[in-house]
Short mmCIF file of C-alpha atoms in Angstrom, two decimals:
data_model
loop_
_atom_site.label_atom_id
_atom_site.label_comp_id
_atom_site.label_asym_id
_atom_site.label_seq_id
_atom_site.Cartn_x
_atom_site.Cartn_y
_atom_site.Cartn_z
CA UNK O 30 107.55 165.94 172.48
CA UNK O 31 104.44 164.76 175.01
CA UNK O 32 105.90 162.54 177.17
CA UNK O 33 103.07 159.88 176.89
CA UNK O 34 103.94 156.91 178.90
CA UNK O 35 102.09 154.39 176.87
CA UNK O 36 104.27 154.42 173.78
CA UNK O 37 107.16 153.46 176.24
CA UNK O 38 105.52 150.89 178.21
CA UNK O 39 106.82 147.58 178.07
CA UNK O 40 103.45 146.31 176.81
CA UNK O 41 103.57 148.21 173.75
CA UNK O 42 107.11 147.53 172.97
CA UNK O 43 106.20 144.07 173.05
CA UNK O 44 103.80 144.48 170.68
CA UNK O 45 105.81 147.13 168.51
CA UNK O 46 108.59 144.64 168.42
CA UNK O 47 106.10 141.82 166.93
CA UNK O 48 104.49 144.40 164.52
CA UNK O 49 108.13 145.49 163.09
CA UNK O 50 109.53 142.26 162.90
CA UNK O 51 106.01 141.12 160.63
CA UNK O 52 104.71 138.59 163.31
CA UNK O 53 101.36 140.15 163.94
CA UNK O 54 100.92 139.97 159.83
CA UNK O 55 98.22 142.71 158.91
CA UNK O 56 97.48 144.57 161.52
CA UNK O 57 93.24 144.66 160.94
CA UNK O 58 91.79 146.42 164.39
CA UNK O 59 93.05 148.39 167.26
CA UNK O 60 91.48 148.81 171.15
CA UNK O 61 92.37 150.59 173.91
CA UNK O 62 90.86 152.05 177.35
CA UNK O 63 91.63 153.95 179.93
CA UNK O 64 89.45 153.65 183.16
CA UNK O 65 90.30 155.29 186.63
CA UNK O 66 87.84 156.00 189.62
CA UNK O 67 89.12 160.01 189.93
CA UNK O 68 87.68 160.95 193.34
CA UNK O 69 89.00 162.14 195.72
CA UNK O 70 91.46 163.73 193.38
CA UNK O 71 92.28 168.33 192.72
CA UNK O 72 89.39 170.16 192.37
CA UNK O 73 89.53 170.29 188.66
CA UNK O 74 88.89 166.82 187.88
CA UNK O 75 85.36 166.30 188.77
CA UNK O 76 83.04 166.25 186.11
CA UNK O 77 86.17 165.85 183.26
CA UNK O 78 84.57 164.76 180.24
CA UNK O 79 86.40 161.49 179.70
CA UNK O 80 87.83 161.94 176.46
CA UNK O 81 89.32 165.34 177.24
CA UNK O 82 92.04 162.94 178.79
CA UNK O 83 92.22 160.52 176.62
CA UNK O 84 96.01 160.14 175.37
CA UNK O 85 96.69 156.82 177.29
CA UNK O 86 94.37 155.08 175.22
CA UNK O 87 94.58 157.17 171.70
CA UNK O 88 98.73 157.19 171.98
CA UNK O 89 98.92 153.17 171.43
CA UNK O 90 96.60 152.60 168.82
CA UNK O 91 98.48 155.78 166.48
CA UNK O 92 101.79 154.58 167.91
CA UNK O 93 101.91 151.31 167.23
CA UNK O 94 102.14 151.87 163.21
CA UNK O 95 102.80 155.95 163.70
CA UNK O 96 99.69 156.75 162.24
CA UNK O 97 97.18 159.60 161.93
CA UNK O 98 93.80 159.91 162.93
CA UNK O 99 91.46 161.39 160.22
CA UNK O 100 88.23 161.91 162.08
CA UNK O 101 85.99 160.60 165.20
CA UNK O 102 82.77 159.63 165.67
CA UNK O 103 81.74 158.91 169.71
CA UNK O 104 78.92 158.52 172.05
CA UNK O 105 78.37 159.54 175.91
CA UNK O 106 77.32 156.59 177.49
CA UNK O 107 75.54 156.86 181.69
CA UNK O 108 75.84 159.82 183.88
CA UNK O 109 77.93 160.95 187.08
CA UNK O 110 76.57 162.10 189.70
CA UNK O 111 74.45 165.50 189.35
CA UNK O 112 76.85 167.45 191.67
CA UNK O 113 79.67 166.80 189.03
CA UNK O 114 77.91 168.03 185.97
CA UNK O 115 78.61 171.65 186.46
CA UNK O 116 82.48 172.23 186.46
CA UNK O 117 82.44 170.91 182.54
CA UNK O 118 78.66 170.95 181.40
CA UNK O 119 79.44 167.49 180.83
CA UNK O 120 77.11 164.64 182.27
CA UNK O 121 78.58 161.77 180.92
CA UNK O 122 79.80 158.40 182.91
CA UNK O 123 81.60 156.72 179.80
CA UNK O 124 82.85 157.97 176.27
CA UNK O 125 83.52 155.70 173.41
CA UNK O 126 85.31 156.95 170.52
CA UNK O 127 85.83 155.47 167.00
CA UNK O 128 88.95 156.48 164.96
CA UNK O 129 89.66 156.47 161.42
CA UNK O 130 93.15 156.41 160.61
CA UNK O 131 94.56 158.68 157.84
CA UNK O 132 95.36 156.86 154.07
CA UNK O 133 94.87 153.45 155.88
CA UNK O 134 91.63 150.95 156.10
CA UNK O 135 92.09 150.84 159.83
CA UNK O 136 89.52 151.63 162.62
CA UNK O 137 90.26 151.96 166.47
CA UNK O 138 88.00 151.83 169.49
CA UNK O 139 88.89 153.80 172.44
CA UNK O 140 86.58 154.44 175.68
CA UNK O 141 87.18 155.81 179.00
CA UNK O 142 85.44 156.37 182.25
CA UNK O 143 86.57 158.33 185.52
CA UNK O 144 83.86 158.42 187.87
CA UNK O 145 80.95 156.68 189.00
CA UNK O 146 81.93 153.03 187.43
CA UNK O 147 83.41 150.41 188.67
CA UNK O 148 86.35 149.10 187.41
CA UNK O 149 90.13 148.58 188.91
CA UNK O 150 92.48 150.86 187.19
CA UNK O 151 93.48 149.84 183.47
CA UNK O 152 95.24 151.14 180.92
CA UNK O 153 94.82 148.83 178.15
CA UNK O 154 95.73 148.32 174.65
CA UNK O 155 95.12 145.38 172.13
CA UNK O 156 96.11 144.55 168.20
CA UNK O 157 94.38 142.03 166.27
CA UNK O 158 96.31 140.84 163.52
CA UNK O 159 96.12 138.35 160.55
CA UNK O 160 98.90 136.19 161.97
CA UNK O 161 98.68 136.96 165.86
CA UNK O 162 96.78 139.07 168.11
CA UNK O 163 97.75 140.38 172.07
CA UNK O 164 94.62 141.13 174.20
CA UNK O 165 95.16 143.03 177.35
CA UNK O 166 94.41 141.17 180.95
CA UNK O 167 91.55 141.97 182.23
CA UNK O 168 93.01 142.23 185.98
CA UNK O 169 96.15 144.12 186.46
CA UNK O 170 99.17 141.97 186.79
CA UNK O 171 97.99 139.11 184.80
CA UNK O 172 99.78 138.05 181.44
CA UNK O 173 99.17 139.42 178.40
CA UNK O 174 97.47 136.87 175.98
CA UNK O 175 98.76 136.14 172.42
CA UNK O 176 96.41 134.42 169.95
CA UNK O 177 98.27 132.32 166.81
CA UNK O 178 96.26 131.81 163.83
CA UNK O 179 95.65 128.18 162.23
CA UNK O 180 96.84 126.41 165.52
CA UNK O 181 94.26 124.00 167.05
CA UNK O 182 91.31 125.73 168.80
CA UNK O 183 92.40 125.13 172.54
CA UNK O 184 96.30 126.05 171.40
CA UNK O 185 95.48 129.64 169.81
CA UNK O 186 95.67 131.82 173.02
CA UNK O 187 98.95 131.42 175.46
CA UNK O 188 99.54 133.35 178.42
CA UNK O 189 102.87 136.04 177.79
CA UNK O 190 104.46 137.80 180.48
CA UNK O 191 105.82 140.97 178.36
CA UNK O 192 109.47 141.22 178.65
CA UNK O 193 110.83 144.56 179.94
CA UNK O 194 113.01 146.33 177.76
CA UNK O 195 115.93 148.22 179.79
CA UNK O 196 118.31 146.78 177.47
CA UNK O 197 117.41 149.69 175.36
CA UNK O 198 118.49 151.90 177.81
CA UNK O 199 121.70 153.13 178.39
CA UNK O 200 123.17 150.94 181.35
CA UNK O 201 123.23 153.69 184.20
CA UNK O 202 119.12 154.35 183.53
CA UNK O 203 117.98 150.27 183.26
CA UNK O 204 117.32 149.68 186.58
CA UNK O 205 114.57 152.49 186.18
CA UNK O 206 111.96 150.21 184.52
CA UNK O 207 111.33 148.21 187.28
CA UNK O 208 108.97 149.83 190.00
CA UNK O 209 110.68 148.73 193.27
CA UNK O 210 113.13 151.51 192.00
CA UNK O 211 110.78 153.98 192.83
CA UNK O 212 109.26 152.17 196.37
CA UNK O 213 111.05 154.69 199.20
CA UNK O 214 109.66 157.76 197.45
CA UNK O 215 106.97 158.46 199.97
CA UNK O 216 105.84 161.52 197.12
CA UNK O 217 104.69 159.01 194.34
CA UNK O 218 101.72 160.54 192.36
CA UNK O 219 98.37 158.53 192.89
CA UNK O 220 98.25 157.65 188.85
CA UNK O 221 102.15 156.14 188.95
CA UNK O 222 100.98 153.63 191.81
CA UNK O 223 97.38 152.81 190.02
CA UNK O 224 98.99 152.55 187.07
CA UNK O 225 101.76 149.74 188.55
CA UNK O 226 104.85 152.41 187.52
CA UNK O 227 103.33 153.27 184.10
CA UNK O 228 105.14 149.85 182.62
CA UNK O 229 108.68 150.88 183.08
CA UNK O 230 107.66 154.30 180.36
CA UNK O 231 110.00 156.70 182.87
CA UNK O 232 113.18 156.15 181.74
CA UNK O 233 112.50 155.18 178.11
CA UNK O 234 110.44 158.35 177.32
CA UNK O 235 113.48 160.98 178.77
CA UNK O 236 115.95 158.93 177.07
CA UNK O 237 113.66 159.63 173.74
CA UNK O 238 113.73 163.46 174.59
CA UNK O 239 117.35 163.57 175.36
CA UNK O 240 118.31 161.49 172.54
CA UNK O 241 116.28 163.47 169.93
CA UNK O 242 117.98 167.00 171.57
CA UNK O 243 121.35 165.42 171.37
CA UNK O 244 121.13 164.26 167.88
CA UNK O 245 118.85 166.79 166.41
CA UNK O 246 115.98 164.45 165.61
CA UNK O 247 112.13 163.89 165.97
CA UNK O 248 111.14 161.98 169.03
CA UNK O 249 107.72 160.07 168.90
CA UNK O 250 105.43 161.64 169.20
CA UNK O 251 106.43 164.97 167.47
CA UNK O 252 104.59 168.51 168.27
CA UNK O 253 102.42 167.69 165.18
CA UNK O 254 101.84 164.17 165.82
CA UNK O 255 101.36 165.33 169.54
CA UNK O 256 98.43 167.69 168.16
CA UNK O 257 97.08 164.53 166.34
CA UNK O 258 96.77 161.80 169.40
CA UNK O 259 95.54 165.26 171.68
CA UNK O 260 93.06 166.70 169.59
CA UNK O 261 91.67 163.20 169.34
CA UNK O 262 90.18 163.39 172.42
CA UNK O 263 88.87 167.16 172.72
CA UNK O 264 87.05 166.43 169.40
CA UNK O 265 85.74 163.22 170.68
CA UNK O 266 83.48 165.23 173.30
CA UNK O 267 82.70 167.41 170.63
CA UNK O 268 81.00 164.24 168.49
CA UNK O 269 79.71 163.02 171.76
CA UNK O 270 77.66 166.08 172.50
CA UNK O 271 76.35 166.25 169.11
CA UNK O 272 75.43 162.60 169.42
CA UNK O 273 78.30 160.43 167.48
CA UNK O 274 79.01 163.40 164.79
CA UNK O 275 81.85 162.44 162.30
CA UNK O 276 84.58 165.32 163.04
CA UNK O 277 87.37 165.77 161.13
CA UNK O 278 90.91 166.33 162.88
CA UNK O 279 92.36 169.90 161.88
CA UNK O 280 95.41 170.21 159.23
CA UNK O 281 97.56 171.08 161.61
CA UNK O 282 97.51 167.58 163.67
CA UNK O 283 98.35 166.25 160.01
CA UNK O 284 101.82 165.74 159.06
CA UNK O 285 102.55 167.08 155.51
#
């Protein structure tokens, strides 16, 4: 299992819960991002091609319906500073990715940046269905907003705070959503405080793991489907440096 904390945010088991129980209607377009300003950060993240660390943003928009990317088409977009371009061979300041999903019609759009824009962290993810959409905030901490079809203009979006789901959690581990949990740790990593205690993912993802070794099952994602949302974005770079190239994800990211 890759313990990828965006399949066990609250924000995508919000809008998991609406895709499963048919709210969202047909799903017709997924986006997600992942920007962070990375310096000051080790040694060997300068100069990271964006899409080599791209699973925040790919795990959502295979996640959300357990899908499989087929192949990826993207484009390099700006450039970092010169001093950067060396430790990767990689100039770029943004990557955008297209992804075709596997036996489906969808599409998703995916793009990242790291250095040299500027942008408040923001891990983001948005489905745009036939019955309702959820768009991301564009400023961390603000609602979520939900679009309705076939209301009156002004009455389509509403502002939803995304409930938190520790009542999915065995009792002793609930409390572990919440981030003030975590606040007299003086050794938090840099990306759990940017990233406003990765939407309560912590305790959901080990409870997956544990779960899944206790019971002898599959936890999302698998090693295959793990392969599948990773190889996304190492192949991405790829396309970028041959200028958008379609490339096809290998069998082995493919489950049978």
């Amino acid at each position: 299992m890759m313990m990828e904390t965006v399949v066990y945010a609250r924000e995508f088991l919000f809008m998991k819960e609406l895709y499963d129980k048919g709210e969202l209607g047909k799903v017709q377009f997924l986006k997600a991002s992942h920007q962070q300003d990375m310096d000051g950060w080790p040694g060997y993240w300068p100069g990271l091609p964006p899409m080599y660390y791209a699973t925040h943003c790919v795990g959502p928009v295979l996640g959300l319906m357990r899908s499989e990317a087929e192949y990826v088409s993207c484009f390099g977009s700006g450039t970092i500073r010169e001093e950067m371009h060396g430790f990767y061979n990689s100039p770029y300041a943004v990557e955008t990715t297209h992804i075709k999903f596997r036996d489906s019609d969808l599409s998703a759009h995916i793009y990242r940046s790291l250095f040299d824009v500027a942008r408040q962290y923001r891990e983001s993810f948005e489905v745009y269905g036939s019955k309702q959409s959820v768009e991301w905030p564009l400023i961390e901490g603000r609602p979520l907003v939900v679009h309705t079809a076939k209301r009156p203009e002004p009455e389509i979006p509403s502002e939803t705070e995304s409930p938190d789901y520790a009542h999915l959690l065995p009792e002793p581990i609930r409390a572990f959503t919440k981030q003030g949990v975590y606040d007299a740790d003086e050794h938090q990593h840099l990306s759990f405080t940017q990233g406003g205690g990765h939407g309560g993912s912590h305790p959901h993802l080990v409870h997956a793991f544990l779960d899944a070794l206790k019971n002898n099952t599959q936890p999302y994602p698998n090693a295959v489907q793990s392969a599948n949302i990773t190889c996304v974005g190492i192949l991405a770079h790829e396309s970028a440096k041959q200028g958008g190239a379609v490339i096809k994800l290998p069998e082995f990211t493919l489950l049978k």
